[in-house]
Every structure is written in C-alpha cells, then in structure tokens.
mmCIF file of C-alpha atoms in Angstrom:
data_model
loop_
_atom_site.group_PDB
_atom_site.id
_atom_site.type_symbol
_atom_site.label_atom_id
_atom_site.label_comp_id
_atom_site.label_asym_id
_atom_site.label_seq_id
_atom_site.Cartn_x
_atom_site.Cartn_y
_atom_site.Cartn_z
ATOM 1 C CA UNK A 1 3.778 109.860 30.907
ATOM 2 C CA UNK A 2 6.003 107.509 32.362
ATOM 3 C CA UNK A 3 4.612 105.726 35.845
ATOM 4 C CA UNK A 4 6.479 104.023 38.572
ATOM 5 C CA UNK A 5 4.478 103.137 41.153
ATOM 6 C CA UNK A 6 6.325 102.288 44.927
ATOM 7 C CA UNK A 7 4.022 100.450 46.859
ATOM 8 C CA UNK A 8 5.415 97.470 48.481
ATOM 9 C CA UNK A 9 4.541 96.865 52.161
ATOM 10 C CA UNK A 10 7.335 95.247 54.044
ATOM 11 C CA UNK A 11 5.525 92.765 56.432
ATOM 12 C CA UNK A 12 7.952 92.521 59.726
ATOM 13 C CA UNK A 13 8.920 88.949 60.447
ATOM 14 C CA UNK A 14 8.308 87.354 63.822
ATOM 15 C CA UNK A 15 11.877 86.806 66.462
ATOM 16 C CA UNK A 16 11.335 83.872 69.466
ATOM 17 C CA UNK A 17 13.356 83.684 72.149
ATOM 18 C CA UNK A 18 14.005 79.989 71.346
ATOM 19 C CA UNK A 19 11.083 78.560 73.194
ATOM 20 C CA UNK A 20 8.537 80.216 71.542
ATOM 21 C CA UNK A 21 7.994 83.694 73.249
ATOM 22 C CA UNK A 22 8.559 86.926 71.912
ATOM 23 C CA UNK A 23 12.192 88.415 71.973
ATOM 24 C CA UNK A 24 12.513 91.174 74.351
ATOM 25 C CA UNK A 25 13.693 93.624 71.739
ATOM 26 C CA UNK A 26 11.457 92.404 69.625
ATOM 27 C CA UNK A 27 8.517 93.145 72.412
ATOM 28 C CA UNK A 28 10.082 96.514 72.294
ATOM 29 C CA UNK A 29 9.528 96.871 68.277
ATOM 30 C CA UNK A 30 6.084 95.664 68.561
ATOM 31 C CA UNK A 31 5.067 98.643 70.091
ATOM 32 C CA UNK A 32 6.580 100.747 67.948
ATOM 33 C CA UNK A 33 4.951 99.071 65.457
ATOM 34 C CA UNK A 34 2.012 99.768 66.880
ATOM 35 C CA UNK A 35 3.267 103.517 66.918
ATOM 36 C CA UNK A 36 0.431 105.600 64.512
ATOM 37 C CA UNK A 37 2.594 108.526 65.289
ATOM 38 C CA UNK A 38 5.989 106.820 63.442
ATOM 39 C CA UNK A 39 6.189 106.289 59.580
ATOM 40 C CA UNK A 40 9.446 105.848 57.525
ATOM 41 C CA UNK A 41 9.368 106.566 53.788
ATOM 42 C CA UNK A 42 11.598 105.732 50.712
ATOM 43 C CA UNK A 43 12.754 107.201 47.597
ATOM 44 C CA UNK A 44 13.974 105.617 44.769
ATOM 45 C CA UNK A 45 17.315 105.857 45.320
ATOM 46 C CA UNK A 46 18.126 102.634 47.546
ATOM 47 C CA UNK A 47 14.462 101.236 48.344
ATOM 48 C CA UNK A 48 16.046 98.058 49.736
ATOM 49 C CA UNK A 49 17.928 99.917 52.377
ATOM 50 C CA UNK A 50 14.767 101.425 53.199
ATOM 51 C CA UNK A 51 13.617 98.147 53.482
ATOM 52 C CA UNK A 52 16.152 96.589 55.683
ATOM 53 C CA UNK A 53 15.652 98.933 58.229
ATOM 54 C CA UNK A 54 12.122 98.758 58.527
ATOM 55 C CA UNK A 55 12.907 95.038 59.182
ATOM 56 C CA UNK A 56 15.182 95.725 61.870
ATOM 57 C CA UNK A 57 12.806 98.051 63.582
ATOM 58 C CA UNK A 58 10.139 96.242 62.531
ATOM 59 C CA UNK A 59 7.473 98.276 60.805
ATOM 60 C CA UNK A 60 6.005 98.409 57.298
ATOM 61 C CA UNK A 61 7.194 100.924 54.835
ATOM 62 C CA UNK A 62 5.178 103.984 54.172
ATOM 63 C CA UNK A 63 3.088 103.827 50.904
ATOM 64 C CA UNK A 64 3.739 105.732 47.451
ATOM 65 C CA UNK A 65 3.511 106.387 44.537
ATOM 66 C CA UNK A 66 6.094 108.593 42.080
ATOM 67 C CA UNK A 67 6.096 109.139 38.347
ATOM 68 C CA UNK A 68 8.104 110.588 36.043
ATOM 69 C CA UNK A 69 6.769 113.162 32.745
ATOM 70 C CA UNK A 70 8.223 112.326 29.564
ATOM 71 C CA UNK A 71 10.418 115.457 30.224
ATOM 72 C CA UNK A 72 12.369 113.910 33.506
ATOM 73 C CA UNK A 73 9.731 116.040 35.669
ATOM 74 C CA UNK A 74 9.438 114.185 39.253
ATOM 75 C CA UNK A 75 5.427 113.422 40.484
ATOM 76 C CA UNK A 76 5.451 112.436 44.641
ATOM 77 C CA UNK A 77 2.015 111.123 46.058
ATOM 78 C CA UNK A 78 1.531 110.406 49.571
ATOM 79 C CA UNK A 79 -1.216 107.143 49.674
ATOM 80 C CA UNK A 80 -1.087 107.172 53.529
ATOM 81 C CA UNK A 81 -2.262 109.742 56.438
ATOM 82 C CA UNK A 82 0.624 111.506 58.101
ATOM 83 C CA UNK A 83 -1.243 114.475 59.706
ATOM 84 C CA UNK A 84 0.640 114.925 63.151
ATOM 85 C CA UNK A 85 2.984 112.124 62.051
ATOM 86 C CA UNK A 86 6.931 111.805 63.243
ATOM 87 C CA UNK A 87 8.102 110.841 59.334
ATOM 88 C CA UNK A 88 11.145 109.637 57.986
ATOM 89 C CA UNK A 89 12.437 109.845 54.813
ATOM 90 C CA UNK A 90 15.268 107.344 53.687
ATOM 91 C CA UNK A 91 17.207 108.651 50.451
ATOM 92 C CA UNK A 92 20.532 108.964 49.892
ATOM 93 C CA UNK A 93 21.456 111.301 47.387
ATOM 94 C CA UNK A 94 23.653 108.998 45.632
ATOM 95 C CA UNK A 95 24.058 108.804 41.449
ATOM 96 C CA UNK A 96 22.103 110.909 39.209
ATOM 97 C CA UNK A 97 22.493 113.085 42.070
ATOM 98 C CA UNK A 98 20.632 115.972 41.166
ATOM 99 C CA UNK A 99 17.664 113.753 40.493
ATOM 100 C CA UNK A 100 17.426 112.436 44.091
ATOM 101 C CA UNK A 101 17.893 115.408 45.722
ATOM 102 C CA UNK A 102 14.998 117.072 43.753
ATOM 103 C CA UNK A 103 13.295 114.226 44.774
ATOM 104 C CA UNK A 104 13.773 114.622 48.125
ATOM 105 C CA UNK A 105 12.869 118.085 48.605
ATOM 106 C CA UNK A 106 9.930 117.256 46.709
ATOM 107 C CA UNK A 107 9.080 114.550 49.462
ATOM 108 C CA UNK A 108 9.748 116.771 52.108
ATOM 109 C CA UNK A 109 7.395 119.746 50.516
ATOM 110 C CA UNK A 110 4.894 117.095 50.224
ATOM 111 C CA UNK A 111 5.269 115.550 53.888
ATOM 112 C CA UNK A 112 5.327 119.475 54.708
ATOM 113 C CA UNK A 113 2.038 120.239 53.093
ATOM 114 C CA UNK A 114 0.600 116.867 54.495
ATOM 115 C CA UNK A 115 1.062 118.183 58.229
ATOM 116 C CA UNK A 116 3.407 115.787 58.929
ATOM 117 C CA UNK A 117 4.467 116.524 63.039
ATOM 118 C CA UNK A 118 8.293 116.519 62.149
ATOM 119 C CA UNK A 119 10.200 115.175 59.114
ATOM 120 C CA UNK A 120 13.742 113.714 59.606
ATOM 121 C CA UNK A 121 15.397 113.016 56.249
ATOM 122 C CA UNK A 122 17.686 109.874 56.711
ATOM 123 C CA UNK A 123 20.323 110.941 54.230
ATOM 124 C CA UNK A 124 22.938 107.615 54.425
ATOM 125 C CA UNK A 125 25.360 109.281 51.902
ATOM 126 C CA UNK A 126 25.536 113.311 51.365
ATOM 127 C CA UNK A 127 26.290 114.103 47.534
ATOM 128 C CA UNK A 128 27.687 117.180 47.225
ATOM 129 C CA UNK A 129 29.933 116.995 51.065
ATOM 130 C CA UNK A 130 33.290 117.381 49.084
ATOM 131 C CA UNK A 131 32.640 121.059 48.105
ATOM 132 C CA UNK A 132 32.324 122.272 51.870
ATOM 133 C CA UNK A 133 35.223 125.124 51.258
ATOM 134 C CA UNK A 134 36.252 127.709 48.593
ATOM 135 C CA UNK A 135 39.903 126.016 47.726
ATOM 136 C CA UNK A 136 39.909 128.255 44.343
ATOM 137 C CA UNK A 137 38.231 131.549 43.951
ATOM 138 C CA UNK A 138 34.929 132.345 42.923
ATOM 139 C CA UNK A 139 33.581 128.713 43.620
ATOM 140 C CA UNK A 140 30.410 127.224 45.208
ATOM 141 C CA UNK A 141 30.142 125.721 48.706
ATOM 142 C CA UNK A 142 27.498 123.010 47.478
ATOM 143 C CA UNK A 143 27.501 120.974 50.326
ATOM 144 C CA UNK A 144 25.791 124.647 52.431
ATOM 145 C CA UNK A 145 23.543 124.908 49.371
ATOM 146 C CA UNK A 146 21.932 121.362 49.448
ATOM 147 C CA UNK A 147 21.889 122.242 53.541
ATOM 148 C CA UNK A 148 19.874 125.238 52.942
ATOM 149 C CA UNK A 149 17.687 123.539 50.150
ATOM 150 C CA UNK A 150 16.948 120.994 52.631
ATOM 151 C CA UNK A 151 15.892 123.184 55.641
ATOM 152 C CA UNK A 152 14.034 125.825 53.587
ATOM 153 C CA UNK A 153 11.390 122.464 52.064
ATOM 154 C CA UNK A 154 10.794 121.978 55.580
ATOM 155 C CA UNK A 155 12.902 119.394 57.061
ATOM 156 C CA UNK A 156 13.095 119.603 60.700
ATOM 157 C CA UNK A 157 15.868 117.017 61.706
ATOM 158 C CA UNK A 158 18.530 115.380 59.417
ATOM 159 C CA UNK A 159 20.218 112.084 59.960
ATOM 160 C CA UNK A 160 23.639 111.259 57.808
ATOM 161 C CA UNK A 161 26.574 108.910 57.575
ATOM 162 C CA UNK A 162 29.920 109.436 57.632
ATOM 163 C CA UNK A 163 29.595 113.205 56.368
ATOM 164 C CA UNK A 164 33.068 113.705 54.072
ATOM 165 C CA UNK A 165 33.674 116.480 56.495
ATOM 166 C CA UNK A 166 31.936 116.381 60.148
ATOM 167 C CA UNK A 167 31.763 120.397 60.392
ATOM 168 C CA UNK A 168 29.202 120.223 57.184
ATOM 169 C CA UNK A 169 26.782 119.753 60.663
ATOM 170 C CA UNK A 170 27.466 123.262 61.015
ATOM 171 C CA UNK A 171 25.626 124.137 57.928
ATOM 172 C CA UNK A 172 22.117 123.065 59.627
ATOM 173 C CA UNK A 173 20.222 124.961 61.405
ATOM 174 C CA UNK A 174 18.441 122.301 62.511
ATOM 175 C CA UNK A 175 19.175 119.118 64.895
ATOM 176 C CA UNK A 176 21.464 116.919 63.247
ATOM 177 C CA UNK A 177 22.866 113.213 64.403
ATOM 178 C CA UNK A 178 25.939 112.473 62.474
ATOM 179 C CA UNK A 179 27.134 108.467 62.585
ATOM 180 C CA UNK A 180 30.012 106.925 61.439
ATOM 181 C CA UNK A 181 29.984 102.891 59.899
ATOM 182 C CA UNK A 182 33.327 101.928 61.730
ATOM 183 C CA UNK A 183 31.151 99.424 64.036
ATOM 184 C CA UNK A 184 30.068 97.380 60.890
ATOM 185 C CA UNK A 185 33.582 97.895 59.504
ATOM 186 C CA UNK A 186 35.716 97.255 62.871
ATOM 187 C CA UNK A 187 33.908 93.958 63.505
ATOM 188 C CA UNK A 188 34.708 92.514 59.979
ATOM 189 C CA UNK A 189 38.006 93.437 59.426
ATOM 190 C CA UNK A 190 38.500 92.038 63.077
ATOM 191 C CA UNK A 191 37.319 88.836 62.492
ATOM 192 C CA UNK A 192 39.522 88.434 59.345
ATOM 193 C CA UNK A 193 42.524 88.534 61.978
ATOM 194 C CA UNK A 194 44.535 90.013 59.976
ATOM 195 C CA UNK A 195 48.353 89.648 60.845
ATOM 196 C CA UNK A 196 51.097 92.298 61.169
ATOM 197 C CA UNK A 197 48.047 94.966 60.387
ATOM 198 C CA UNK A 198 48.740 98.707 59.394
ATOM 199 C CA UNK A 199 45.901 101.009 59.386
ATOM 200 C CA UNK A 200 46.314 103.905 56.520
ATOM 201 C CA UNK A 201 44.868 106.632 55.920
ATOM 202 C CA UNK A 202 45.121 107.740 51.984
ATOM 203 C CA UNK A 203 45.143 111.414 52.278
ATOM 204 C CA UNK A 204 45.996 113.865 55.414
ATOM 205 C CA UNK A 205 41.795 114.771 55.949
ATOM 206 C CA UNK A 206 40.983 110.992 56.550
ATOM 207 C CA UNK A 207 43.879 110.465 59.515
ATOM 208 C CA UNK A 208 40.679 111.298 61.908
ATOM 209 C CA UNK A 209 39.029 108.437 60.702
ATOM 210 C CA UNK A 210 41.809 105.835 59.896
ATOM 211 C CA UNK A 211 43.034 106.967 63.815
ATOM 212 C CA UNK A 212 39.927 105.890 65.174
ATOM 213 C CA UNK A 213 40.182 103.039 63.476
ATOM 214 C CA UNK A 214 44.085 102.162 64.352
ATOM 215 C CA UNK A 215 42.569 102.363 67.622
ATOM 216 C CA UNK A 216 39.580 99.996 67.334
ATOM 217 C CA UNK A 217 41.546 97.212 65.952
ATOM 218 C CA UNK A 218 44.577 98.040 68.080
ATOM 219 C CA UNK A 219 47.077 98.776 65.299
ATOM 220 C CA UNK A 220 49.649 101.428 64.265
ATOM 221 C CA UNK A 221 48.487 104.325 61.471
ATOM 222 C CA UNK A 222 50.244 105.478 58.302
ATOM 223 C CA UNK A 223 49.424 108.470 56.305
ATOM 224 C CA UNK A 224 49.964 108.628 52.272
ATOM 225 C CA UNK A 225 51.248 112.153 51.248
ATOM 226 C CA UNK A 226 48.544 112.655 48.148
ATOM 227 C CA UNK A 227 48.321 116.055 46.121
ATOM 228 C CA UNK A 228 44.893 116.882 44.235
ATOM 229 C CA UNK A 229 45.793 118.371 40.695
ATOM 230 C CA UNK A 230 42.307 118.241 39.543
ATOM 231 C CA UNK A 231 38.930 117.160 40.063
ATOM 232 C CA UNK A 232 38.972 113.508 40.582
ATOM 233 C CA UNK A 233 43.051 113.244 39.045
ATOM 234 C CA UNK A 234 44.811 112.661 42.426
ATOM 235 C CA UNK A 235 48.878 111.856 42.434
ATOM 236 C CA UNK A 236 50.244 110.119 45.833
ATOM 237 C CA UNK A 237 53.675 111.426 46.358
ATOM 238 C CA UNK A 238 55.065 109.419 49.596
ATOM 239 C CA UNK A 239 53.647 107.277 52.259
ATOM 240 C CA UNK A 240 54.323 108.767 56.223
ATOM 241 C CA UNK A 241 55.394 105.501 58.513
ATOM 242 C CA UNK A 242 56.879 102.392 58.388
ATOM 243 C CA UNK A 243 54.514 99.641 56.019
ATOM 244 C CA UNK A 244 57.589 97.138 55.325
ATOM 245 C CA UNK A 245 56.004 93.610 56.158
ATOM 246 C CA UNK A 246 52.645 94.694 56.956
ATOM 247 C CA UNK A 247 49.463 93.842 56.397
ATOM 248 C CA UNK A 248 47.839 97.458 55.040
ATOM 249 C CA UNK A 249 43.663 98.221 55.578
ATOM 250 C CA UNK A 250 43.277 101.878 53.870
ATOM 251 C CA UNK A 251 40.444 103.407 55.498
ATOM 252 C CA UNK A 252 38.552 106.295 53.086
ATOM 253 C CA UNK A 253 34.632 107.349 53.157
ATOM 254 C CA UNK A 254 34.277 107.359 49.737
ATOM 255 C CA UNK A 255 35.431 105.447 46.930
ATOM 256 C CA UNK A 256 34.703 107.514 43.563
ATOM 257 C CA UNK A 257 36.415 106.694 40.652
ATOM 258 C CA UNK A 258 38.867 104.541 42.806
ATOM 259 C CA UNK A 259 41.765 106.988 41.343
ATOM 260 C CA UNK A 260 43.356 107.570 44.669
ATOM 261 C CA UNK A 261 42.317 103.930 45.855
ATOM 262 C CA UNK A 262 44.623 102.344 43.390
ATOM 263 C CA UNK A 263 47.742 104.497 43.305
ATOM 264 C CA UNK A 264 47.683 104.310 47.572
ATOM 265 C CA UNK A 265 47.786 100.359 47.296
ATOM 266 C CA UNK A 266 50.953 100.860 44.016
ATOM 267 C CA UNK A 267 52.687 103.293 47.089
ATOM 268 C CA UNK A 268 52.250 101.179 49.769
ATOM 269 C CA UNK A 269 53.368 98.151 47.648
ATOM 270 C CA UNK A 270 56.101 99.582 46.438
ATOM 271 C CA UNK A 271 57.206 100.285 50.449
ATOM 272 C CA UNK A 272 57.378 97.024 51.131
ATOM 273 C CA UNK A 273 53.755 95.992 51.500
ATOM 274 C CA UNK A 274 52.933 92.127 51.851
ATOM 275 C CA UNK A 275 48.922 92.476 51.338
ATOM 276 C CA UNK A 276 46.505 95.258 50.937
ATOM 277 C CA UNK A 277 42.362 95.627 52.100
ATOM 278 C CA UNK A 278 40.583 98.348 52.142
ATOM 279 C CA UNK A 279 37.439 99.903 53.752
ATOM 280 C CA UNK A 280 34.979 102.364 52.691
ATOM 281 C CA UNK A 281 31.680 103.579 53.829
ATOM 282 C CA UNK A 282 30.595 104.944 50.245
ATOM 283 C CA UNK A 283 30.790 103.090 47.347
ATOM 284 C CA UNK A 284 30.395 106.292 44.466
ATOM 285 C CA UNK A 285 32.140 103.829 42.414
ATOM 286 C CA UNK A 286 31.790 105.646 39.426
ATOM 287 C CA UNK A 287 33.492 105.798 35.315
ATOM 288 C CA UNK A 288 36.419 103.400 35.485
ATOM 289 C CA UNK A 289 36.380 102.628 39.152
ATOM 290 C CA UNK A 290 34.998 99.302 39.095
ATOM 291 C CA UNK A 291 37.790 98.057 36.414
ATOM 292 C CA UNK A 292 40.537 100.155 38.063
ATOM 293 C CA UNK A 293 39.513 97.772 41.575
ATOM 294 C CA UNK A 294 39.789 94.424 39.149
ATOM 295 C CA UNK A 295 42.858 95.276 37.884
ATOM 296 C CA UNK A 296 44.639 96.265 40.957
ATOM 297 C CA UNK A 297 46.357 94.258 43.868
ATOM 298 C CA UNK A 298 44.069 94.958 46.256
ATOM 299 C CA UNK A 299 42.862 91.794 48.084
ATOM 300 C CA UNK A 300 39.128 93.141 48.848
ATOM 301 C CA UNK A 301 37.478 96.451 49.394
ATOM 302 C CA UNK A 302 34.931 96.525 51.599
ATOM 303 C CA UNK A 303 32.088 99.384 51.448
ATOM 304 C CA UNK A 304 28.419 99.371 52.993
ATOM 305 C CA UNK A 305 25.113 99.469 51.667
ATOM 306 C CA UNK A 306 24.679 103.307 52.147
ATOM 307 C CA UNK A 307 25.016 103.337 47.993
ATOM 308 C CA UNK A 308 23.115 100.575 45.625
ATOM 309 C CA UNK A 309 25.712 98.722 44.159
ATOM 310 C CA UNK A 310 25.685 98.921 40.325
ATOM 311 C CA UNK A 311 25.724 95.102 38.227
ATOM 312 C CA UNK A 312 29.053 95.358 37.262
ATOM 313 C CA UNK A 313 30.227 96.386 41.259
ATOM 314 C CA UNK A 314 28.104 92.747 42.414
ATOM 315 C CA UNK A 315 29.713 90.803 39.992
ATOM 316 C CA UNK A 316 33.307 91.553 41.191
ATOM 317 C CA UNK A 317 34.308 89.502 43.853
ATOM 318 C CA UNK A 318 36.805 91.672 46.147
ATOM 319 C CA UNK A 319 34.052 93.795 46.621
ATOM 320 C CA UNK A 320 32.149 93.329 50.001
ATOM 321 C CA UNK A 321 29.170 94.807 51.163
ATOM 322 C CA UNK A 322 28.534 95.201 55.530
ATOM 323 C CA UNK A 323 24.518 96.064 55.805
ATOM 324 C CA UNK A 324 24.396 99.523 58.099
ATOM 325 C CA UNK A 325 20.564 98.730 58.176
ATOM 326 C CA UNK A 326 20.342 98.202 61.590
ATOM 327 C CA UNK A 327 22.823 101.126 62.410
ATOM 328 C CA UNK A 328 20.432 103.237 60.604
ATOM 329 C CA UNK A 329 17.374 101.478 61.999
ATOM 330 C CA UNK A 330 18.496 102.099 66.416
ATOM 331 C CA UNK A 331 19.284 105.415 65.211
ATOM 332 C CA UNK A 332 15.794 106.074 64.185
ATOM 333 C CA UNK A 333 14.277 104.267 66.816
ATOM 334 C CA UNK A 334 16.188 106.378 69.189
ATOM 335 C CA UNK A 335 15.165 110.048 67.319
ATOM 336 C CA UNK A 336 11.918 108.731 67.428
ATOM 337 C CA UNK A 337 11.601 107.610 71.224
ATOM 338 C CA UNK A 338 13.436 111.035 72.170
ATOM 339 C CA UNK A 339 16.542 108.384 73.664
ATOM 340 C CA UNK A 340 20.403 109.084 73.833
ATOM 341 C CA UNK A 341 21.754 108.659 70.164
ATOM 342 C CA UNK A 342 24.892 108.684 71.426
ATOM 343 C CA UNK A 343 25.870 105.260 72.124
ATOM 344 C CA UNK A 344 25.311 104.721 68.294
ATOM 345 C CA UNK A 345 28.393 107.319 67.825
ATOM 346 C CA UNK A 346 31.149 105.459 67.972
#
C-alpha cells in the first residue's frame, strides 16, 4: 500500500498598516480565522494553490490523509472534525483528469458522511468542459455527467473559474458561482502598455471572452476563423479584422496541445502583425504543447495557476504565471459570509 500523507498546516502571516497595528483587511480575516464553522481542504491536484488561497484568507489548510493502494485506489481520511462546518474543497480536475475527479468525489463523500454543514467544491479548472453538447452522432455530454456526479456525491454548491462554455452552469441543480480570470490578466497587460494593441479571439466560440477583454483594454477586436478537423486538430482558415502593423493579444480559456495557438500566431504574422502575445486561463499544456510554444514566434504566454505547470513548462521563459488565489479567496470568503460575489465576476 503506497502512502501519500497530506497533513501540512499553513500558518497565516500577520499584516500591519505600517504603524504596528493590524490592517483593516487582516482584522476581517482574523475574525474569519477564528470561525470554527469554516474550513478549507485540498486534494492533491493543486495543493500549492489551496495554500495560497488560505494565506490570502488567513486560515489554516485543513488536515487530511490521502493514500493509494497498489492498484491505484484512493483512500481519503479527514483528520479534523467537520460536523456542521461550512467546508470548501479546492481541487481542479486537471491531468490526470479521471484520477483527480474520482479523488474529488471521494472527498465530497467523506465530508458528507462526516456531517459537514455545507460542501462547496472549488474547481478552478473543470475537466470535460469541452464536451458540453452533442456535436456528432452518438457522443456523450460529459460535462453534464460530471455535474451530475458532483451533485450526487453530495456537493451543495460549486465555484468555477472560466468555464469553457458559460452555459455549463445550467447543468447543475445546485448554486454555481462562475468567476473569470480576466481581472488578473487585464492588470498584467495594462502594465506592459503594448502599442497598437488588437485583441484576438482564436475562434468564434471565444468572441465574447475576447470582446470583454478588448473593451477593458480599450483595443479593437479581431477573430480567427478556425475549423476543427478532429480532436486536438484544427486548421486556421483566415483572419477577420485588420491586424496589419498591430501588436496582437490572443485571448483563450484553455491551451491544451497549443496547436491552435501556434497556427493562430502564424496566421496573424502572415497578415502583417508585428508582435504576438497570448493569455489563457488554464495551461493544460499536454503532449507537444511546451515544445510548440518554445519554437513558435510568440513573445509571451500568460496563464494562471489554476493548473500546476509541469517542470518543462516552468523552465520556459515565454510562459509566465499570474495567481488567481486572491480572487478565489475573496469569492470563498464572500460565499461563507453570505455577501455579494457579483463584484468579482468582472
């Protein structure tokens, strides 16, 4: 039996206002840290992000123990009392997707059987989101299936970041909060002060996301007409909009094999674009993705820490990470305190 024990407790750091007195924000967080009816737990998918969220809120990460049998079965145990507690589970369903999804389901079940008061799943990256409709005969709508699994397991509420399709919220019969990573992205690109900027959507499905970004940046919008010929195989047809002499910023939600990204970069450069930057919420980066980005003419790819980067991706200077821990922490705190989350949506 292979054992993997997760029992680290993160101690919040004290914050002051510069005169030795606690800052107002820390005072509010200190009250929350003393709330025994509030706890955050993490699976193994992205424990670093969970720790950062806890640091922002000012609470310790809940103690758990995760073990694996020789055949890969997951054994999960809570090491704290959660009876009547408002519990949040941080677990993106990233690679290996099925393993992390099953782990999340088992964690929910353990909390339910331990009489947790309310269980909120915090899933920064929602796996199977791309299978949200029947676009071909005899295929599954897997994103709906995963929604049913989470609800049946015992989740009472869900918090997501940049779903591939916003209508996936409708697959759930429980309250769903859907946040966007655009605030942290916009702040970064504003600091770069890119000249002659044009925001680009790599496909028709991402136009709304790119339009929102273009509005925030005060930049025009261009669209790349993309055709998907097979799973993870796309072909760029043509660019809609004028990018001649422009600095282009490609905005997408997921970078998987990076095939679409690289082809979009090439198409924009062929149309006269000077420099290409890209931003994506979820750096899946599977297969040849990192090598493709390394060999591309892309200046920078900005991603969030919704998914932990591989060692290979971390070594590539073109890829830079912006943290969403503060954003998720604020949402978790608002949900627990039953205050409005709407200010975080944009």
